[in-house]
């Protein structure tokens, strides 16, 4: 996985705009965004609330389509794909971590993590078990496999979600404000976990956040404001820039 | 011209002038007419007739019979004894006082029937076979003159007198002006509903030794049921015999003996 | 694949008890299944019971009759009276044609028709008895036994006359003198006088005529009773119809003329009215738990029993009247001398004393009375107005009463009396060729011309009629003895009652229909078609109908009852579908985020669809099975305990006093299929909605 050789980008976005229409009002959420993400990167998308982070991640995650411009994920132009193919792309290439965890409440921790594998239908029962337990171990919840989500704390739940996102060995994991619903220590732990997996497995991570502390772990911070990309900085630069921005305010 | 003739001429003129008004029969004259009708059909002594009875009904084969009708008008007695067809022979009716008894030899039983009994299931009633008692049973009122085919008829409405047990309480009659014979008779229920219409196209008279006068009888009576419109009955009096009858004829025992 | 389904099942099962809405839906399905299982089984059992009753009573499996008939066969009668059927003019020709079919077990000739039983009033009947006794005396001379009989009946008549005079006096008080016919009073006075009775023996028939013509008419007429009957080969009938059982008396001896009266008819129409009313009150109190204090119908019966005592008073001759008076005085602790007042007091029943009075009536009074107008073995006279228009009467011995098991209380079945085929034919009055010829001759002999009704007046009286209104009759002599020569009368009557007919005589002749009992009732439809064909092949135009059609209203009633119940079930399920549908919509809306999440992480729409469907099916199966299980349990209990028929309508549906319903595999299967279909139908739209949930909805943070 760690090839180091310059690879083609896993996500390639060019001149993408996204408008929402609310009745007669057109709300531009993204206005001409260009972005390239390469395999193995650990990227944070930062920006104030309403800047378009979620919109951008949705486009990358193939759960929404751009108004104009091209979104390529794993080399495929998402506009050209059918609903079915998009779903398959999500299943096999992308992992999702949600702000509010989104576990299936009636299933156990184990079953929640196993869920994408079942949808994939690639592995048999034994292989699935092995894979699920491996991931639960990695997120430190092997002992909670039989628990139901509502028996876990928020951090534990988000770890289950991380395990679920990674169980299919996706090339890309998207996480929209994964720490927003967690206290800062727990949030820190989740980011650490993600980072760890990024390094071990080489999985590409794109996560959004408006928390400066969280950004620090990223390879790069893409700053977003009013639907436009301001710049692409290192975490240190970003922290400084944001501090300056806050002062300017 | 004497005063007398003058007076009588005046009376005559008045009578003639008032003639149109006098066209209406006075109640007394009507009762008189009914009494004439009754009296002509009455025989002082006994009466025996051979009668043919035919009943037509919708969707059924015609139903025919022959019967002997015996009457002793002096004491209001009547017997109808069926003779044909074979299966009907021996069945009969016997009127004693105000009771109409019916007998069936197949079962050997007597049953009391009412005035409304349909004789042998036809549209005829006991009164159609019996002595005419119009004057005794009804109070007439005059409805004017009317034409019935080539005949001119007095039309009157008869209402049953109190306490008279008759089959129909109201009767309308058409009586031939020339011969004083009934031409047509309509029978009404108390509600005013027309129940039966009977036509009497032919009357016959026969000299009676006992009465020393003619006895009249309707040779043919055509009765139309006005409720079941498809039903009708014909009574045909084929012949009449006025010789005296056996003394004990009007008894149950006599009728029973006919089929023993 | 296996994992896939397992996952779906798991989601479904987990959801089963966690979602309140699912519990609601489950509940509906549970009770729905319970209803289908229990209701269906009850319905089937009732249908079965009713079918068995009808098949085993008169219908048989099939009925065959002439295809030329204007109406359709209706064994239990119709609103419009007896159907107009063309006769099968020789049953003996039809029988072998039908019996040839391998599935035909027996063929029984039949004919349904209606007639009347007429009877005079009590005085008429008593006088007729006296007349018979005098006739016997005239023929055979007097014997001591005859003398005793005559005296006893005469005393009874005197007693009746006395009662009539009492009543006349009473009505004179109540109304006015004017309302009383003086001729009637005079006649009564004469019948009360010693002179009349002293002179009785001099002219018994004259005296009888006086009583018959002047006294008897003073009482109201006796009643006419409509009598429906099935004329049949009674032996074959008794062998073929297993539901029929003799209650009183005996069977009609083989080959003899006679009648078996329906027990229901016998009780309801021929029993002493006061006793019938007591029976009815008892039944209502015991079975339907009604109270005299509360129920107006019961109060009416009590009132009628108090006031309508004449039937009893007239029955009692002086000796019995005295005994009755003594017994009632003792029972009531009263010194009252008038039997009428005693009876009235005795019949003043309340909820407290009813049972005691009822028992006393049957113990003390009934032995003195004729409880029924007809005793087993007595002859009755039946009068029929035949299709040919001639009135036919026959005397027939009533050998016994019978009932159809399971239809004991059905008024419709209860009105069917059974008589031998020979008597039936007499009453039916079928016109044979001979009789038709005789009638045609008579008609021709009349010389009458046909006149249409519309222009009768014109053609009889009109100018062109050529009518002569008055003419002289030719005097003639009428010979009136010949037609009656060789008459049959009394001799024939006795002969008929005693005669034993051979099977040949019974079968050779007219019948209206033939009941066919099959060996294998499952092949009813097929046999029906084949018999029709067999008829055509044999040159007979036959109509072959199933028992259900033949039973007419009764058969339709069974069908109707079934349809009503099925319709109710249908409505319940339509309602269920609507409720389940709504509940599922709510459930889907509640789970939008979950479904969105699944879609986001890669579940296809088809997955979502199967998830919702599997869930409902699981829901249906689990709760359906629960309902079916409970239903089976209930049916097992009902089967062993039986459901009592609480009222008379139920008695018919249950075909007996108790229904022991059984549950068939078919009922369970039907319940399952219905439940699955219903739950699937009600989930289709919500399931479709679920597939439309966008993965975007996973991101909604509405917690
Ligand atoms: N479904 C939507 N309909 C209309 N407007 C939307 C919708 N989603 C987002 N927006 C608008 O688009 C802009 C960007 O929103 P979003 O991408 O959610 O920002 P962020 O995630 O950075 O807070 C905002 O102005 C928001 O109001
Ligand atoms: Mg957002």
PDB file of C-alpha atoms in Angstrom, chain A residues 5-203:
ATOM      1  CA  UNK A   5       5.290   6.499  -6.118  1.00  0.00           C
ATOM      2  CA  UNK A   6       3.184   9.310  -7.459  1.00  0.00           C
ATOM      3  CA  UNK A   7      -0.189   7.763  -8.020  1.00  0.00           C
ATOM      4  CA  UNK A   8      -3.209   9.028  -9.820  1.00  0.00           C
ATOM      5  CA  UNK A   9      -5.452  10.920  -7.330  1.00  0.00           C
ATOM      6  CA  UNK A  10      -8.197   8.962  -5.671  1.00  0.00           C
ATOM      7  CA  UNK A  11     -10.388  12.023  -5.598  1.00  0.00           C
ATOM      8  CA  UNK A  12     -10.217  14.608  -8.301  1.00  0.00           C
ATOM      9  CA  UNK A  13     -12.567  17.555  -8.286  1.00  0.00           C
ATOM     10  CA  UNK A  14     -12.507  20.290 -10.835  1.00  0.00           C
ATOM     11  CA  UNK A  15     -14.620  23.409 -11.165  1.00  0.00           C
ATOM     12  CA  UNK A  16     -17.397  21.914  -9.115  1.00  0.00           C
ATOM     13  CA  UNK A  17     -20.333  24.028  -8.131  1.00  0.00           C
ATOM     14  CA  UNK A  18     -23.309  22.932  -6.117  1.00  0.00           C
ATOM     15  CA  UNK A  19     -26.502  24.909  -5.790  1.00  0.00           C
ATOM     16  CA  UNK A  20     -29.384  24.098  -3.544  1.00  0.00           C
ATOM     17  CA  UNK A  21     -32.744  25.420  -4.493  1.00  0.00           C
ATOM     18  CA  UNK A  22     -35.005  26.269  -1.635  1.00  0.00           C
ATOM     19  CA  UNK A  23     -38.242  27.104  -3.286  1.00  0.00           C
ATOM     20  CA  UNK A  24     -37.348  29.989  -5.587  1.00  0.00           C
ATOM     21  CA  UNK A  25     -34.117  30.871  -3.819  1.00  0.00           C
ATOM     22  CA  UNK A  26     -30.930  29.344  -5.146  1.00  0.00           C
ATOM     23  CA  UNK A  27     -28.362  28.764  -2.412  1.00  0.00           C
ATOM     24  CA  UNK A  28     -24.864  28.280  -3.799  1.00  0.00           C
ATOM     25  CA  UNK A  29     -23.121  25.835  -1.456  1.00  0.00           C
ATOM     26  CA  UNK A  30     -19.987  25.301  -3.552  1.00  0.00           C
ATOM     27  CA  UNK A  31     -18.743  27.727  -6.176  1.00  0.00           C
ATOM     28  CA  UNK A  32     -15.988  26.351  -8.360  1.00  0.00           C
ATOM     29  CA  UNK A  33     -14.029  23.978  -6.214  1.00  0.00           C
ATOM     30  CA  UNK A  34     -10.894  22.195  -7.384  1.00  0.00           C
ATOM     31  CA  UNK A  35      -9.366  19.519  -5.211  1.00  0.00           C
ATOM     32  CA  UNK A  36      -7.123  16.530  -5.615  1.00  0.00           C
ATOM     33  CA  UNK A  37      -6.634  13.896  -2.959  1.00  0.00           C
ATOM     34  CA  UNK A  38      -4.008  11.224  -3.361  1.00  0.00           C
ATOM     35  CA  UNK A  39      -4.080   7.739  -1.888  1.00  0.00           C
ATOM     36  CA  UNK A  40      -2.739   7.588   1.651  1.00  0.00           C
ATOM     37  CA  UNK A  41      -3.432  11.207   2.425  1.00  0.00           C
ATOM     38  CA  UNK A  42      -5.052  12.221   5.705  1.00  0.00           C
ATOM     39  CA  UNK A  43      -6.829  15.391   4.858  1.00  0.00           C
ATOM     40  CA  UNK A  44      -8.897  17.688   6.959  1.00  0.00           C
ATOM     41  CA  UNK A  45     -11.420  19.997   5.449  1.00  0.00           C
ATOM     42  CA  UNK A  46     -11.847  22.992   7.648  1.00  0.00           C
ATOM     43  CA  UNK A  47     -14.113  25.919   7.590  1.00  0.00           C
ATOM     44  CA  UNK A  48     -16.832  27.640   9.517  1.00  0.00           C
ATOM     45  CA  UNK A  49     -20.339  26.289   9.706  1.00  0.00           C
ATOM     46  CA  UNK A  50     -22.130  26.724   6.417  1.00  0.00           C
ATOM     47  CA  UNK A  51     -18.947  26.950   4.393  1.00  0.00           C
ATOM     48  CA  UNK A  52     -19.763  23.847   2.363  1.00  0.00           C
ATOM     49  CA  UNK A  53     -17.810  21.068   4.064  1.00  0.00           C
ATOM     50  CA  UNK A  54     -20.675  18.610   4.207  1.00  0.00           C
ATOM     51  CA  UNK A  55     -21.695  19.406   0.688  1.00  0.00           C
ATOM     52  CA  UNK A  56     -18.198  18.705  -0.537  1.00  0.00           C
ATOM     53  CA  UNK A  57     -17.954  15.408   1.338  1.00  0.00           C
ATOM     54  CA  UNK A  58     -21.361  14.325   0.021  1.00  0.00           C
ATOM     55  CA  UNK A  59     -20.165  14.901  -3.512  1.00  0.00           C
ATOM     56  CA  UNK A  60     -17.029  12.921  -2.865  1.00  0.00           C
ATOM     57  CA  UNK A  61     -19.066  10.210  -1.117  1.00  0.00           C
ATOM     58  CA  UNK A  62     -21.301   9.795  -4.156  1.00  0.00           C
ATOM     59  CA  UNK A  63     -24.427  10.431  -2.158  1.00  0.00           C
ATOM     60  CA  UNK A  64     -25.079  13.650  -4.032  1.00  0.00           C
ATOM     61  CA  UNK A  65     -24.272  15.027  -7.459  1.00  0.00           C
ATOM     62  CA  UNK A  66     -22.663  18.271  -8.452  1.00  0.00           C
ATOM     63  CA  UNK A  67     -24.566  21.035 -10.245  1.00  0.00           C
ATOM     64  CA  UNK A  68     -21.593  21.594 -12.530  1.00  0.00           C
ATOM     65  CA  UNK A  69     -17.991  20.401 -12.800  1.00  0.00           C
ATOM     66  CA  UNK A  70     -16.498  16.968 -12.564  1.00  0.00           C
ATOM     67  CA  UNK A  71     -16.145  14.751  -9.510  1.00  0.00           C
ATOM     68  CA  UNK A  72     -13.936  11.737 -10.034  1.00  0.00           C
ATOM     69  CA  UNK A  73     -13.692   9.082  -7.380  1.00  0.00           C
ATOM     70  CA  UNK A  74     -11.297   6.208  -7.887  1.00  0.00           C
ATOM     71  CA  UNK A  75     -10.941   7.348 -11.436  1.00  0.00           C
ATOM     72  CA  UNK A  76     -14.625   7.302 -12.250  1.00  0.00           C
ATOM     73  CA  UNK A  77     -16.701  10.308 -13.210  1.00  0.00           C
ATOM     74  CA  UNK A  78     -19.603  10.078 -10.780  1.00  0.00           C
ATOM     75  CA  UNK A  79     -21.907  11.876 -13.176  1.00  0.00           C
ATOM     76  CA  UNK A  80     -21.644   9.002 -15.621  1.00  0.00           C
ATOM     77  CA  UNK A  81     -22.618   6.348 -13.105  1.00  0.00           C
ATOM     78  CA  UNK A  82     -26.099   4.920 -12.497  1.00  0.00           C
ATOM     79  CA  UNK A  83     -27.691   4.861  -9.091  1.00  0.00           C
ATOM     80  CA  UNK A  84     -26.760   1.215  -8.818  1.00  0.00           C
ATOM     81  CA  UNK A  85     -23.171   1.798  -9.788  1.00  0.00           C
ATOM     82  CA  UNK A  86     -22.877   4.689  -7.377  1.00  0.00           C
ATOM     83  CA  UNK A  87     -24.150   2.467  -4.602  1.00  0.00           C
ATOM     84  CA  UNK A  88     -21.611  -0.168  -5.566  1.00  0.00           C
ATOM     85  CA  UNK A  89     -18.877   2.470  -5.593  1.00  0.00           C
ATOM     86  CA  UNK A  90     -19.877   3.492  -2.072  1.00  0.00           C
ATOM     87  CA  UNK A  91     -19.956  -0.117  -0.954  1.00  0.00           C
ATOM     88  CA  UNK A  92     -16.605  -1.167  -2.320  1.00  0.00           C
ATOM     89  CA  UNK A  93     -14.476   1.970  -2.414  1.00  0.00           C
ATOM     90  CA  UNK A  94     -15.706   4.306   0.285  1.00  0.00           C
ATOM     91  CA  UNK A  95     -16.182   4.070   4.000  1.00  0.00           C
ATOM     92  CA  UNK A  96     -18.401   6.484   5.901  1.00  0.00           C
ATOM     93  CA  UNK A  97     -18.086   7.818   9.412  1.00  0.00           C
ATOM     94  CA  UNK A  98     -21.022   9.964  10.439  1.00  0.00           C
ATOM     95  CA  UNK A  99     -21.261  12.823  12.859  1.00  0.00           C
ATOM     96  CA  UNK A 100     -23.920  11.002  14.878  1.00  0.00           C
ATOM     97  CA  UNK A 101     -22.448   7.521  14.412  1.00  0.00           C
ATOM     98  CA  UNK A 102     -25.525   6.113  12.607  1.00  0.00           C
ATOM     99  CA  UNK A 103     -25.321   2.586  13.918  1.00  0.00           C
ATOM    100  CA  UNK A 104     -28.234   0.228  13.318  1.00  0.00           C
ATOM    101  CA  UNK A 105     -29.690   0.191  16.767  1.00  0.00           C
ATOM    102  CA  UNK A 106     -31.288  -3.264  16.569  1.00  0.00           C
ATOM    103  CA  UNK A 107     -28.016  -4.943  15.589  1.00  0.00           C
ATOM    104  CA  UNK A 108     -25.141  -5.819  17.859  1.00  0.00           C
ATOM    105  CA  UNK A 109     -21.750  -4.191  17.575  1.00  0.00           C
ATOM    106  CA  UNK A 110     -20.517  -7.212  15.678  1.00  0.00           C
ATOM    107  CA  UNK A 111     -23.463  -7.180  13.294  1.00  0.00           C
ATOM    108  CA  UNK A 112     -23.103  -3.485  12.647  1.00  0.00           C
ATOM    109  CA  UNK A 113     -19.505  -3.926  11.625  1.00  0.00           C
ATOM    110  CA  UNK A 114     -20.314  -7.011   9.612  1.00  0.00           C
ATOM    111  CA  UNK A 115     -23.108  -5.256   7.747  1.00  0.00           C
ATOM    112  CA  UNK A 116     -21.035  -3.877   4.807  1.00  0.00           C
ATOM    113  CA  UNK A 117     -19.339  -7.234   4.399  1.00  0.00           C
ATOM    114  CA  UNK A 118     -22.682  -8.908   4.072  1.00  0.00           C
ATOM    115  CA  UNK A 119     -23.699  -6.387   1.481  1.00  0.00           C
ATOM    116  CA  UNK A 120     -20.481  -7.044  -0.403  1.00  0.00           C
ATOM    117  CA  UNK A 121     -20.990 -10.796  -0.402  1.00  0.00           C
ATOM    118  CA  UNK A 122     -17.331 -11.411  -0.931  1.00  0.00           C
ATOM    119  CA  UNK A 123     -16.390 -13.238   2.214  1.00  0.00           C
ATOM    120  CA  UNK A 124     -17.776 -16.337   3.788  1.00  0.00           C
ATOM    121  CA  UNK A 125     -18.888 -16.494   7.356  1.00  0.00           C
ATOM    122  CA  UNK A 126     -15.533 -17.449   8.837  1.00  0.00           C
ATOM    123  CA  UNK A 127     -13.637 -14.857   6.898  1.00  0.00           C
ATOM    124  CA  UNK A 128     -16.150 -12.231   7.870  1.00  0.00           C
ATOM    125  CA  UNK A 129     -15.849 -13.112  11.496  1.00  0.00           C
ATOM    126  CA  UNK A 130     -12.135 -12.935  11.381  1.00  0.00           C
ATOM    127  CA  UNK A 131     -12.184  -9.589   9.645  1.00  0.00           C
ATOM    128  CA  UNK A 132     -14.782  -8.074  11.952  1.00  0.00           C
ATOM    129  CA  UNK A 133     -12.987  -9.223  15.073  1.00  0.00           C
ATOM    130  CA  UNK A 134      -9.718  -7.914  13.721  1.00  0.00           C
ATOM    131  CA  UNK A 135     -11.215  -4.488  13.292  1.00  0.00           C
ATOM    132  CA  UNK A 136     -12.962  -4.543  16.630  1.00  0.00           C
ATOM    133  CA  UNK A 137      -9.647  -5.362  18.171  1.00  0.00           C
ATOM    134  CA  UNK A 138      -8.050  -2.484  16.365  1.00  0.00           C
ATOM    135  CA  UNK A 139     -10.635  -0.085  17.707  1.00  0.00           C
ATOM    136  CA  UNK A 140     -10.411  -1.766  21.076  1.00  0.00           C
ATOM    137  CA  UNK A 141     -13.928  -3.070  21.311  1.00  0.00           C
ATOM    138  CA  UNK A 142     -13.441  -6.812  20.858  1.00  0.00           C
ATOM    139  CA  UNK A 143     -15.056  -7.403  24.224  1.00  0.00           C
ATOM    140  CA  UNK A 144     -18.110  -5.471  23.271  1.00  0.00           C
ATOM    141  CA  UNK A 145     -18.899  -7.429  20.116  1.00  0.00           C
ATOM    142  CA  UNK A 146     -22.185  -8.693  21.440  1.00  0.00           C
ATOM    143  CA  UNK A 147     -23.340  -5.419  22.874  1.00  0.00           C
ATOM    144  CA  UNK A 148     -26.010  -3.292  21.395  1.00  0.00           C
ATOM    145  CA  UNK A 149     -25.075   0.279  20.380  1.00  0.00           C
ATOM    146  CA  UNK A 150     -27.262   1.784  23.073  1.00  0.00           C
ATOM    147  CA  UNK A 151     -25.132   0.006  25.681  1.00  0.00           C
ATOM    148  CA  UNK A 152     -22.046   1.921  24.538  1.00  0.00           C
ATOM    149  CA  UNK A 153     -20.743   5.420  25.165  1.00  0.00           C
ATOM    150  CA  UNK A 154     -20.532   7.981  22.370  1.00  0.00           C
ATOM    151  CA  UNK A 155     -16.839   7.410  21.829  1.00  0.00           C
ATOM    152  CA  UNK A 156     -17.272   3.672  21.745  1.00  0.00           C
ATOM    153  CA  UNK A 157     -20.060   4.023  19.237  1.00  0.00           C
ATOM    154  CA  UNK A 158     -17.954   6.170  16.994  1.00  0.00           C
ATOM    155  CA  UNK A 159     -15.226   3.565  17.183  1.00  0.00           C
ATOM    156  CA  UNK A 160     -17.699   0.973  16.047  1.00  0.00           C
ATOM    157  CA  UNK A 161     -18.539   3.301  13.202  1.00  0.00           C
ATOM    158  CA  UNK A 162     -14.845   3.578  12.353  1.00  0.00           C
ATOM    159  CA  UNK A 163     -14.575  -0.178  12.343  1.00  0.00           C
ATOM    160  CA  UNK A 164     -17.614  -0.422  10.109  1.00  0.00           C
ATOM    161  CA  UNK A 165     -16.156   2.142   7.716  1.00  0.00           C
ATOM    162  CA  UNK A 166     -12.897   0.277   7.476  1.00  0.00           C
ATOM    163  CA  UNK A 167     -14.072  -3.316   7.517  1.00  0.00           C
ATOM    164  CA  UNK A 168     -14.323  -3.486   3.739  1.00  0.00           C
ATOM    165  CA  UNK A 169     -10.785  -2.116   3.332  1.00  0.00           C
ATOM    166  CA  UNK A 170     -12.040   0.907   1.387  1.00  0.00           C
ATOM    167  CA  UNK A 171      -9.578   3.075  -0.501  1.00  0.00           C
ATOM    168  CA  UNK A 172     -11.216   6.150   0.902  1.00  0.00           C
ATOM    169  CA  UNK A 173     -12.853   6.962   4.214  1.00  0.00           C
ATOM    170  CA  UNK A 174     -15.016  10.013   4.570  1.00  0.00           C
ATOM    171  CA  UNK A 175     -15.871  11.459   7.932  1.00  0.00           C
ATOM    172  CA  UNK A 176     -18.067  14.495   8.311  1.00  0.00           C
ATOM    173  CA  UNK A 177     -17.275  16.123  11.621  1.00  0.00           C
ATOM    174  CA  UNK A 178     -16.700  12.783  13.342  1.00  0.00           C
ATOM    175  CA  UNK A 179     -15.892  14.447  16.636  1.00  0.00           C
ATOM    176  CA  UNK A 180     -18.624  17.023  16.773  1.00  0.00           C
ATOM    177  CA  UNK A 181     -20.782  14.939  19.046  1.00  0.00           C
ATOM    178  CA  UNK A 182     -17.958  13.891  21.318  1.00  0.00           C
ATOM    179  CA  UNK A 183     -16.106  15.585  24.103  1.00  0.00           C
ATOM    180  CA  UNK A 184     -12.658  16.804  23.115  1.00  0.00           C
ATOM    181  CA  UNK A 185     -10.681  13.979  24.702  1.00  0.00           C
ATOM    182  CA  UNK A 186     -12.781  11.318  23.094  1.00  0.00           C
ATOM    183  CA  UNK A 187     -12.721  13.204  19.808  1.00  0.00           C
ATOM    184  CA  UNK A 188      -8.971  13.288  20.053  1.00  0.00           C
ATOM    185  CA  UNK A 189      -8.908   9.541  20.534  1.00  0.00           C
ATOM    186  CA  UNK A 190     -11.018   8.969  17.458  1.00  0.00           C
ATOM    187  CA  UNK A 191      -8.752  11.115  15.345  1.00  0.00           C
ATOM    188  CA  UNK A 192      -5.775   9.250  16.763  1.00  0.00           C
ATOM    189  CA  UNK A 193      -7.402   5.999  15.828  1.00  0.00           C
ATOM    190  CA  UNK A 194      -8.076   7.194  12.328  1.00  0.00           C
ATOM    191  CA  UNK A 195      -4.537   8.413  11.982  1.00  0.00           C
ATOM    192  CA  UNK A 196      -3.212   5.138  13.200  1.00  0.00           C
ATOM    193  CA  UNK A 197      -5.261   3.255  10.639  1.00  0.00           C
ATOM    194  CA  UNK A 198      -4.217   5.642   7.963  1.00  0.00           C
ATOM    195  CA  UNK A 199      -0.642   4.904   8.702  1.00  0.00           C
ATOM    196  CA  UNK A 200      -1.021   1.185   9.129  1.00  0.00           C
ATOM    197  CA  UNK A 201      -3.370   0.447   6.281  1.00  0.00           C
ATOM    198  CA  UNK A 202      -2.638   3.367   4.028  1.00  0.00           C
ATOM    199  CA  UNK A 203      -6.288   4.216   3.758  1.00  0.00           C
TER     200      UNK A 203
END
